Coordinates of C-alpha atoms in Angstrom, one line a residue:
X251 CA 0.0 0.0 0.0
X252 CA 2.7 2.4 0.7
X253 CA 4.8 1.3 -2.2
X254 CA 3.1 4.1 -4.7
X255 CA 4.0 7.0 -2.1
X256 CA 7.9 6.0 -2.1
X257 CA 8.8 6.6 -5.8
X258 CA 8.0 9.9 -6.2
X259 CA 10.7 10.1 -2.8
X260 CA 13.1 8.0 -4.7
X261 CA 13.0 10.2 -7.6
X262 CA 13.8 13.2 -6.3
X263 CA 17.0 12.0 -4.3
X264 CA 18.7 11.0 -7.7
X265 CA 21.8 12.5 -7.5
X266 CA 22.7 14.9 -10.8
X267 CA 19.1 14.5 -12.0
X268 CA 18.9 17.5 -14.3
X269 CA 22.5 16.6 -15.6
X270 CA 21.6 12.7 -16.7
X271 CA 18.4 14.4 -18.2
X272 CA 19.9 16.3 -20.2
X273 CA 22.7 14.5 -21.2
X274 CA 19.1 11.8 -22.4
X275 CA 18.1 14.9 -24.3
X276 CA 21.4 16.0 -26.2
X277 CA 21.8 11.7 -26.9
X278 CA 18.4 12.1 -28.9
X279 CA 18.9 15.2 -30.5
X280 CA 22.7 13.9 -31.7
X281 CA 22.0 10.6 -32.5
X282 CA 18.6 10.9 -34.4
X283 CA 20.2 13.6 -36.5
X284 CA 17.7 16.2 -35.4
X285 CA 18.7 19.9 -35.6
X286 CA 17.5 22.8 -37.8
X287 CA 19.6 22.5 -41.3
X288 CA 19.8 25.6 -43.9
X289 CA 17.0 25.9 -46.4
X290 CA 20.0 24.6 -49.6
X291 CA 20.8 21.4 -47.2
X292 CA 19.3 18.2 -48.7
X293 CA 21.3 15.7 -47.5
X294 CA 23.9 13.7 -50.3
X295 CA 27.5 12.8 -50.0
X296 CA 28.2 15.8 -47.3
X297 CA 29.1 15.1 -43.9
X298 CA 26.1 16.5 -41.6
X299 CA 28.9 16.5 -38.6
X300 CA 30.1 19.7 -40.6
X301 CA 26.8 21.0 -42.4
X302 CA 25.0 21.9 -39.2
X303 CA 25.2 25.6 -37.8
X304 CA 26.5 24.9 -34.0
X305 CA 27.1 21.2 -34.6
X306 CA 30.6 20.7 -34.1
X307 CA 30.4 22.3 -30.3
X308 CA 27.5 20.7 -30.1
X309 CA 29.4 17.2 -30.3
X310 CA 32.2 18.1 -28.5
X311 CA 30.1 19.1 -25.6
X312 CA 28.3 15.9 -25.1
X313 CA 31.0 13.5 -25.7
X314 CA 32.8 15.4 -22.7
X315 CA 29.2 14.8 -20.7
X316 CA 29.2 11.1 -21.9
X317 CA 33.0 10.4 -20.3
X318 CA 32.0 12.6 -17.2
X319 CA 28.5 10.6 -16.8
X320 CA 30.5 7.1 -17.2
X321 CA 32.7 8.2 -14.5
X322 CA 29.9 9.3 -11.9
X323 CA 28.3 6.1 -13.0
X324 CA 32.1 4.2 -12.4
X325 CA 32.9 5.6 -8.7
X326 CA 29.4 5.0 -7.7
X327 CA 28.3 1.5 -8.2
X328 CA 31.4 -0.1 -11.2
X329 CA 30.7 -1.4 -14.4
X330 CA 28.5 -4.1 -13.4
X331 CA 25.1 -2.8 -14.6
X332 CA 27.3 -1.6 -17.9
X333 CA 28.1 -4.6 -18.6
X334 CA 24.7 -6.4 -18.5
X335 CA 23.6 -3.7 -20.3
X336 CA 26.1 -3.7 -23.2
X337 CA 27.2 -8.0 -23.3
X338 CA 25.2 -8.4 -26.5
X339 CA 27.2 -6.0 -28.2
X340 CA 30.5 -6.9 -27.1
X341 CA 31.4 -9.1 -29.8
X342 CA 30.5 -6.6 -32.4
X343 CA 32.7 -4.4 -30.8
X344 CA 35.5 -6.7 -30.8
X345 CA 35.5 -7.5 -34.1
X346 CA 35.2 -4.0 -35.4
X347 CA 38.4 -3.3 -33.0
X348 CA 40.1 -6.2 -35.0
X349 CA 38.9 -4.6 -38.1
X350 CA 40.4 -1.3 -37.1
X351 CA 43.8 -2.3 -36.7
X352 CA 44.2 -3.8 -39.6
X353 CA 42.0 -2.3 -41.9
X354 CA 43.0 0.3 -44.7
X355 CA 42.9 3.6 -42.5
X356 CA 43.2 2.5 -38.8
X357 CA 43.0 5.9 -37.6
X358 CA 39.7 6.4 -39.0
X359 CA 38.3 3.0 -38.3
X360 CA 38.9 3.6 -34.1
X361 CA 37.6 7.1 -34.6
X362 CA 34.3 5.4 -36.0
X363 CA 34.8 2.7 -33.6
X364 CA 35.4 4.9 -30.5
X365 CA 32.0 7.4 -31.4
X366 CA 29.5 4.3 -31.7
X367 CA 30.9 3.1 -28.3
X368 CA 29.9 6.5 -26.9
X369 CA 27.0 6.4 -28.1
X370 CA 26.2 2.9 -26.4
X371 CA 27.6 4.1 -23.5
X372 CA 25.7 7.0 -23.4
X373 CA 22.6 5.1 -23.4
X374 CA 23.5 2.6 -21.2
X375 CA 25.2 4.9 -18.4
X376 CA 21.8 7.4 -18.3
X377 CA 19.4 4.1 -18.0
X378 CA 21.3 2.9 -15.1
X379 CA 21.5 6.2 -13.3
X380 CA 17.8 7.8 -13.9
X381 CA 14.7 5.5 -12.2
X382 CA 12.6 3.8 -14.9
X383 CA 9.8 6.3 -14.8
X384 CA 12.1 9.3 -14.9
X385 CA 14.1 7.8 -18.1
X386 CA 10.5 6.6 -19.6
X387 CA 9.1 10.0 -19.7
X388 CA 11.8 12.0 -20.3
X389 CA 12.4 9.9 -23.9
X390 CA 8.8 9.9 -24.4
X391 CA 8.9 13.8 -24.2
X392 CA 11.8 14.2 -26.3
X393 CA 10.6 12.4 -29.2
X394 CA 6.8 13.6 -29.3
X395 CA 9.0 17.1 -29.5
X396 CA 10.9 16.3 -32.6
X397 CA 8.2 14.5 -34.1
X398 CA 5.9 17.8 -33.3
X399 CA 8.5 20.4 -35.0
X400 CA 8.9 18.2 -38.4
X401 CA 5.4 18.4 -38.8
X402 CA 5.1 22.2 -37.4
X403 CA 8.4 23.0 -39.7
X404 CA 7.1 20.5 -42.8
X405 CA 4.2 22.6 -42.7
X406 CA 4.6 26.4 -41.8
X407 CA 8.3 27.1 -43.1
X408 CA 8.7 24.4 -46.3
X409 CA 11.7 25.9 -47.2
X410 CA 13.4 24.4 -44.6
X411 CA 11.0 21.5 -43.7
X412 CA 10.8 20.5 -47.2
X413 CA 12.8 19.4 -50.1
X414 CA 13.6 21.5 -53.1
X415 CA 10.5 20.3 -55.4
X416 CA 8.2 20.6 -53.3
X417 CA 5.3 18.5 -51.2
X418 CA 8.1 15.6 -49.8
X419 CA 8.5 16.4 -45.9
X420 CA 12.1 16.2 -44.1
X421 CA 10.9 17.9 -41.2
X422 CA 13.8 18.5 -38.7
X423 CA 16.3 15.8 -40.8
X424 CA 18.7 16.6 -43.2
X425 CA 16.5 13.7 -45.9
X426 CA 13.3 12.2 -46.3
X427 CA 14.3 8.8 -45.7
X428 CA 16.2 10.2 -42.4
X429 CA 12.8 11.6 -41.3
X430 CA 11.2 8.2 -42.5
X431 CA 13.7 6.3 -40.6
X432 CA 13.5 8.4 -37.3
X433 CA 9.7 8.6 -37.8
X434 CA 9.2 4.6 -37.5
X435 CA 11.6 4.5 -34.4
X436 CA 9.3 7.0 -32.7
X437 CA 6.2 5.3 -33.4
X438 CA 7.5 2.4 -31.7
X439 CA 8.3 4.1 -28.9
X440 CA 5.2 5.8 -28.3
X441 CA 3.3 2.5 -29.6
X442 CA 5.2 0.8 -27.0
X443 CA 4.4 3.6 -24.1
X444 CA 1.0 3.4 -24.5
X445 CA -1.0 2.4 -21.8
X446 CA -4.7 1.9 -20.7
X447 CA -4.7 4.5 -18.5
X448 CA -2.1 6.9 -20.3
X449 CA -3.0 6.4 -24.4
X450 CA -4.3 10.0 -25.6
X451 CA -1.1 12.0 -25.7
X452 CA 1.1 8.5 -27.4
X453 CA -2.1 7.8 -29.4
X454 CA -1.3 12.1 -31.0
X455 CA 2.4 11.1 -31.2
X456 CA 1.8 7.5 -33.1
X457 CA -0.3 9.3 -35.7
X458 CA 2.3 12.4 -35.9
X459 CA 5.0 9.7 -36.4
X460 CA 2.6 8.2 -39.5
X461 CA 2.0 11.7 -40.9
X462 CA 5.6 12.0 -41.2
X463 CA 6.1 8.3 -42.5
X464 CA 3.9 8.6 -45.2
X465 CA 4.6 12.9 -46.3
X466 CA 8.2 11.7 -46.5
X467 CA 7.3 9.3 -49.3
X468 CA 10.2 6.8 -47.6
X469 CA 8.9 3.9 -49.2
X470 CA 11.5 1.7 -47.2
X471 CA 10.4 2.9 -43.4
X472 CA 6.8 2.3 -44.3
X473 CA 7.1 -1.3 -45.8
X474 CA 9.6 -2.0 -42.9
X475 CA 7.1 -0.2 -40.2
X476 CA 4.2 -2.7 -41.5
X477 CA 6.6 -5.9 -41.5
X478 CA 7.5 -4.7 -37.8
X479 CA 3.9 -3.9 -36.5
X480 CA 2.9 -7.5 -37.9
X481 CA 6.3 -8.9 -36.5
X482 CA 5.3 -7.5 -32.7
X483 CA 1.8 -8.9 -33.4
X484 CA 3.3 -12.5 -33.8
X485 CA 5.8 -12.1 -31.0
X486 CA 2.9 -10.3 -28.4
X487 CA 0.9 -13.8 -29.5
X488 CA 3.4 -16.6 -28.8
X489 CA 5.4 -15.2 -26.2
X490 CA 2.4 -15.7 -23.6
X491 CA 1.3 -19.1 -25.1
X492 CA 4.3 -21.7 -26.5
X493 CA 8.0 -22.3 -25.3
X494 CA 11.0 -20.5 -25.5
X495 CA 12.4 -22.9 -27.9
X496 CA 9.2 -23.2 -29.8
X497 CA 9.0 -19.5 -29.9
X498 CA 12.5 -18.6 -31.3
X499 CA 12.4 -21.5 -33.6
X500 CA 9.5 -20.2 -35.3
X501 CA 11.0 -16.8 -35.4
X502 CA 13.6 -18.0 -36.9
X503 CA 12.2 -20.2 -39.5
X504 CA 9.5 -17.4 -40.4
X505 CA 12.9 -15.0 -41.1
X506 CA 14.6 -17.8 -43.0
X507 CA 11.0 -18.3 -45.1
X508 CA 11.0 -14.3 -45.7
X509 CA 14.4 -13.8 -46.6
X510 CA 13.9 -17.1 -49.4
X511 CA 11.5 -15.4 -50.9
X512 CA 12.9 -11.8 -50.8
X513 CA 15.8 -13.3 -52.5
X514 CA 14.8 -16.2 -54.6
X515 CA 11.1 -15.6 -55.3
X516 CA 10.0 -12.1 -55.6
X517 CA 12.7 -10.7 -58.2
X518 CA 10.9 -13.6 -60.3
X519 CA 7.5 -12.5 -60.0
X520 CA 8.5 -8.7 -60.0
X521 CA 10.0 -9.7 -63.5
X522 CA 6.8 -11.3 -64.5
X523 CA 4.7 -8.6 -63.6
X524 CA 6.4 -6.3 -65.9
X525 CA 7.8 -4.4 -62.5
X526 CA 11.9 -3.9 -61.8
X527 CA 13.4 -6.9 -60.3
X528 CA 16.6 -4.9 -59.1
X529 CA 14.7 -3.3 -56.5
X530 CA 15.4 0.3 -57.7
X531 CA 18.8 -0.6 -59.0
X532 CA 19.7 -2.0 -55.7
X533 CA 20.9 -5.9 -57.2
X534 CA 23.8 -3.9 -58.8
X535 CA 25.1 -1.9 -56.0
X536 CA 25.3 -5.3 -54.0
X537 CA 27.1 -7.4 -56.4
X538 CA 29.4 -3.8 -57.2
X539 CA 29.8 -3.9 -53.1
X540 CA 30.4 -7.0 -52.4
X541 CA 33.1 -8.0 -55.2
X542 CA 34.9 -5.5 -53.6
X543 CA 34.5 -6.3 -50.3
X544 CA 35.8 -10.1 -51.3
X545 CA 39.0 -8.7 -51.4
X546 CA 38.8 -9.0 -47.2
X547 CA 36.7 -11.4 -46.4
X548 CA 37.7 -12.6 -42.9
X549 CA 38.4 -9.0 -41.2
X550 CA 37.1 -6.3 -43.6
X551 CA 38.6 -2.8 -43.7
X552 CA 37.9 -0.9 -40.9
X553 CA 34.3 0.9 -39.5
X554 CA 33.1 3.1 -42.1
X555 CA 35.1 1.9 -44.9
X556 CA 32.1 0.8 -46.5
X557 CA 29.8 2.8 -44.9
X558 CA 30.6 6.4 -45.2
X559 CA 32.6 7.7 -48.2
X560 CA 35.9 6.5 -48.3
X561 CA 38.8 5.8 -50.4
X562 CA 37.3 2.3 -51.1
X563 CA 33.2 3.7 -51.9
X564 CA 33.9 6.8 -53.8
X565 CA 35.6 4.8 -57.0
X566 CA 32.3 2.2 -56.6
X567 CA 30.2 5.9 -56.0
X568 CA 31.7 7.3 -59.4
X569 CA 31.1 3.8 -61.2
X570 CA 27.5 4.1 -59.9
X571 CA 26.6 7.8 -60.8
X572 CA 23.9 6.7 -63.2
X573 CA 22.3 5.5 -60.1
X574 CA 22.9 8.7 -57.8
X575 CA 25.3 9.1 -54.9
X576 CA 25.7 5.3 -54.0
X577 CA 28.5 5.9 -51.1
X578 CA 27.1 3.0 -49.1
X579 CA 26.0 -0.7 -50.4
X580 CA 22.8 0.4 -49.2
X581 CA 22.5 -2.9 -47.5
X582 CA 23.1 -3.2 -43.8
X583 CA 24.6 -6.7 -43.3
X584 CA 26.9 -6.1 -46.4
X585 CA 28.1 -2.7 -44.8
X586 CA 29.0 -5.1 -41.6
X587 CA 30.3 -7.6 -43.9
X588 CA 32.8 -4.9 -45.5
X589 CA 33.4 -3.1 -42.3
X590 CA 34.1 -6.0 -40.2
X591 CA 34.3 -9.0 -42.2
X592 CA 32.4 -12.2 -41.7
X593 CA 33.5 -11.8 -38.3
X594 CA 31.3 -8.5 -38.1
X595 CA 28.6 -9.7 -40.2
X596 CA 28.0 -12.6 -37.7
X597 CA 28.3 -10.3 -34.8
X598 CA 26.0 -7.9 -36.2
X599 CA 23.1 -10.5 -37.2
X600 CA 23.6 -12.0 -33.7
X601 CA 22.9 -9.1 -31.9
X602 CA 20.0 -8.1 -33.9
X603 CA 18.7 -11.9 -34.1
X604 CA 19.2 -12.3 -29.9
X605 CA 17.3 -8.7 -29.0
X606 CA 14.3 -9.4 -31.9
X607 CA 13.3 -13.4 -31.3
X608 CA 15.3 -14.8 -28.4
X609 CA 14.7 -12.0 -25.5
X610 CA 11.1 -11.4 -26.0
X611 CA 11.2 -14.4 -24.8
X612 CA 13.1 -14.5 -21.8
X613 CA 11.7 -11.2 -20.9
X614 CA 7.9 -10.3 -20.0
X615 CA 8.1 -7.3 -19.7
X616 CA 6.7 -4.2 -22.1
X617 CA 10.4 -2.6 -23.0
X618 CA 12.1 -5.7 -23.9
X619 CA 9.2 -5.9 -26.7
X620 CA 9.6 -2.3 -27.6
X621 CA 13.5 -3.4 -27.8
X622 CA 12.4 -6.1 -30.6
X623 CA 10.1 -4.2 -32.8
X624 CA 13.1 -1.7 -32.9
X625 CA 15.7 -4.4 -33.5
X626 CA 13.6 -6.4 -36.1
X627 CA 12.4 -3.2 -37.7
X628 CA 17.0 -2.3 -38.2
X629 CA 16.7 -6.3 -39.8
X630 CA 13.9 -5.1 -42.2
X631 CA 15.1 -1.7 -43.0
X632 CA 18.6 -3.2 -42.9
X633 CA 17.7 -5.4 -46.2
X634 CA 17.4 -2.0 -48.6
X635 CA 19.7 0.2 -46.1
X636 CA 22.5 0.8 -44.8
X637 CA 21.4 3.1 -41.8
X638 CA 23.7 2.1 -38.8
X639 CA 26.4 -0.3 -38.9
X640 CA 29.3 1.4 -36.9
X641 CA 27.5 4.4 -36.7
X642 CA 26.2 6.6 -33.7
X643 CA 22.7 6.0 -34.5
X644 CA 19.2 6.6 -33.0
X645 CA 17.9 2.4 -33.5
X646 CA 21.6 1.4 -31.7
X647 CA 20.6 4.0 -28.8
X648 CA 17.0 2.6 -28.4
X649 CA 18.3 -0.8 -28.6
X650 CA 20.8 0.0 -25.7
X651 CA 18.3 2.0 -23.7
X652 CA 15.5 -0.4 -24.1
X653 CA 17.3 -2.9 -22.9
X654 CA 18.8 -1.0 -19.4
X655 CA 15.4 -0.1 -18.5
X656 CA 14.5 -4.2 -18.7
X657 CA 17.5 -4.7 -16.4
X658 CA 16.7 -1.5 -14.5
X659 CA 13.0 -2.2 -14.3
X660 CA 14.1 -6.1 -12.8
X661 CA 16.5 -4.3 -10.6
X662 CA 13.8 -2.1 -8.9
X663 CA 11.4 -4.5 -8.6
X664 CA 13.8 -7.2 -6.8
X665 CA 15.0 -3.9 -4.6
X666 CA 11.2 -3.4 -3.6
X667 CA 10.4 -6.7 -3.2
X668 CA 13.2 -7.1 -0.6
X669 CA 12.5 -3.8 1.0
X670 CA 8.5 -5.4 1.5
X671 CA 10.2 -8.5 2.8
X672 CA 12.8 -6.8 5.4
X673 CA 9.1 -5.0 6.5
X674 CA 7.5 -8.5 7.3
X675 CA 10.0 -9.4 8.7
X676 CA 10.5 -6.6 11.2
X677 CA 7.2 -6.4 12.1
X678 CA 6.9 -10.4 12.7

């Protein structure tokens, strides 16, 4: 009975609340690529590190809060709740380190390297400081924000909220398909907040987040964003009703089914319906990538050596200008495949694979779902993509922060159910 009236208690004596706020705040803004871009900025081959008024200080100031937040986090309580937190990733990390040293530009491999770590961190260090409700509403907040000022900017000032010809949102993203791609993770994340008793405000968000989906005219998020919903429909059905085993095995045979006919089937029948069987052109930028990328099979070259513009995409960029400015393989697992090698590509499916059909599974509760639809919706995208590999990305932050309030959630519960027990016992 009393339990209610102590949260509101523990809340308030977190220490450095405002600062692990914040810091929650800046993460979302930086990683999701949010910020106000100049009217001629439509995205392409440029950097958006250097295209963004402010956003050089911008980075330098929360990186500095990120390695002053891990060590608060450090000398108060260790790395053990980093580490639960961050295992699944570990091996990806590894082998993109192995990749780095002796990939074509080392240098520029750990820089790549040492940013997406950050980012992780970031996630993972705020999650373990901040209560779960704290953390739950302040992300819920900050993306009903930035999904509210793409529509208010799409709408009231098109010259910066929309692209040069006109009628195709971007919102507060540098590119459709960014504002596609940040739209869909939102949605999930309000989808996933919403409660009985708390539905009208995510409900607004959800259908803000399709708005943007669907005036962005990113074919890819919406396609992906159905395959997910339906996904999260499966896994919400056999999670309460079959096996562990039985449930990942399905999962796993449904993905295997899917990607057969993705690969085998549909080019066929999009041939014999008169309709292109590339996909947009996309068959030839994977075979381009991937002969390439056969030149290091077992270690690749280095983080963002195939996915950013390098000295090994801009020659495949050049050869593929009839196409438009392909600087990535626009494929996820072949961007981990020539970043990391097969090392990396294994690593990167099996964190993906674990968080989207194995820990639903393990876990009941409503954030380790929310954790899948995000990871499964990265496999989907991922396909027709390249998005984040070893990049400081928004779906690599939810993944990470989804999964620390799981842990955190667990952690709280087991503290209260102690503190009820240690009651009993004191008055027995």
């Amino acid at each position: 009975m009393n339990a209610p009236a102590t949260t509101p208690k523990a809340s308030k004596e977190v220490a450095w609340k405002p600062f692990w706020v914040a810091l929650l705040v800046m993460s979302v803004i930086l990683f999701s690529g949010a910020w106000l871009f100049q009217p001629s900025t439509f995205g392409g081959v440029d950097t958006l590190q250097t295209d963004k008024i402010g956003g050089v200080p911008y980075q330098y100031l929360l990186w500095s809060m990120i390695i002053l937040g891990l060590c608060l986090h450090v000398s108060r309580a260790g790395f053990d709740f980093l580490a639960r937190v961050l295992m699944p990733w570990i091996p990806f990390f590894l082998a993109g380190l192995a990749a780095s040293i002796f990939g074509i530009t080392p240098f520029t491999a750990l820089r790549s390297l040492v940013l997406w770590t950050l980012c992780m961190i970031s996630a993972a260090v705020i999650v373990a400081e901040l209560p779960v409700a704290i953390s739950r509403k302040a992300l819920f907040r900050t993306v009903a924000t930035i999904m509210l000022l793409s529509v208010l900017i799409s709408v009231a000032v098109p010259a910066i909220g929309q692209h040069a010809n006109g009628g195709i949102w971007r919102g507060v993203f540098s590119n459709k398909n960014a504002l596609g791609w940040i739209a869909t993770l939102c949605m999930l994340v309000c989808a996933g907040m919403c409660t009985r008793e708390r539905w009208k405000f995510p409900v607004f968000v959800v259908a803000l987040s399709i708005l943007c989906i669907l005036m962005s005219g990113s074919k890819g998020s919406l396609v992906a964003a159905l395959v997910t919903l339906g996904y999260l429909g499966l896994v919400s059905f056999l999670r309460s009703r079959v096996t562990v085993a039985l449930g990942v095995t399905t999962l796993l045979l449904s993905l295997l089914s899917i990607l057969i006919f993705g690969f085998f089937v549909l080019p066929e029948v999009l041939a014999l319906l008169g309709k292109d069987p590339t996909f947009t052109g996309r068959t030839f930028v994977w075979s381009m990538y991937l002969n390439s990328m056969m030149n290091t099979p077992f270690l690749g070259e280095g983080p963002g050596s195939y996915t950013f513009l390098s000295e090994l995409t801009l020659p495949l960029a050049l050869r593929l200008s009839d196409l438009g400015a392909i600087v990535t393989p626009h494929n996820a697992f072949l961007g981990a495949f020539g970043d990391a090698g097969i090392f990396g590509l294994l690593t990167f499916s099996g964190v993906l694979i674990y968080l989207a059909m194995v820990a639903p599974f393990l876990r009941a509760d409503r954030a380790t779902l929310v954790c899948a639809g995000v990871a499964f919706f990265n496999m989907a995208h991922g396909m027709v993509e390249t998005h984040e590999v070893y990049a400081t990305g928004f779906a690599w932050f939810l993944m990470v922060f989804l999964r620390g309030m799981a842990l955190r959630q667990e952690q709280e519960e087991n503290s209260a159910n102690a503190a009820a027990k240690d009651v009993v016992h004191t008055v027995a």
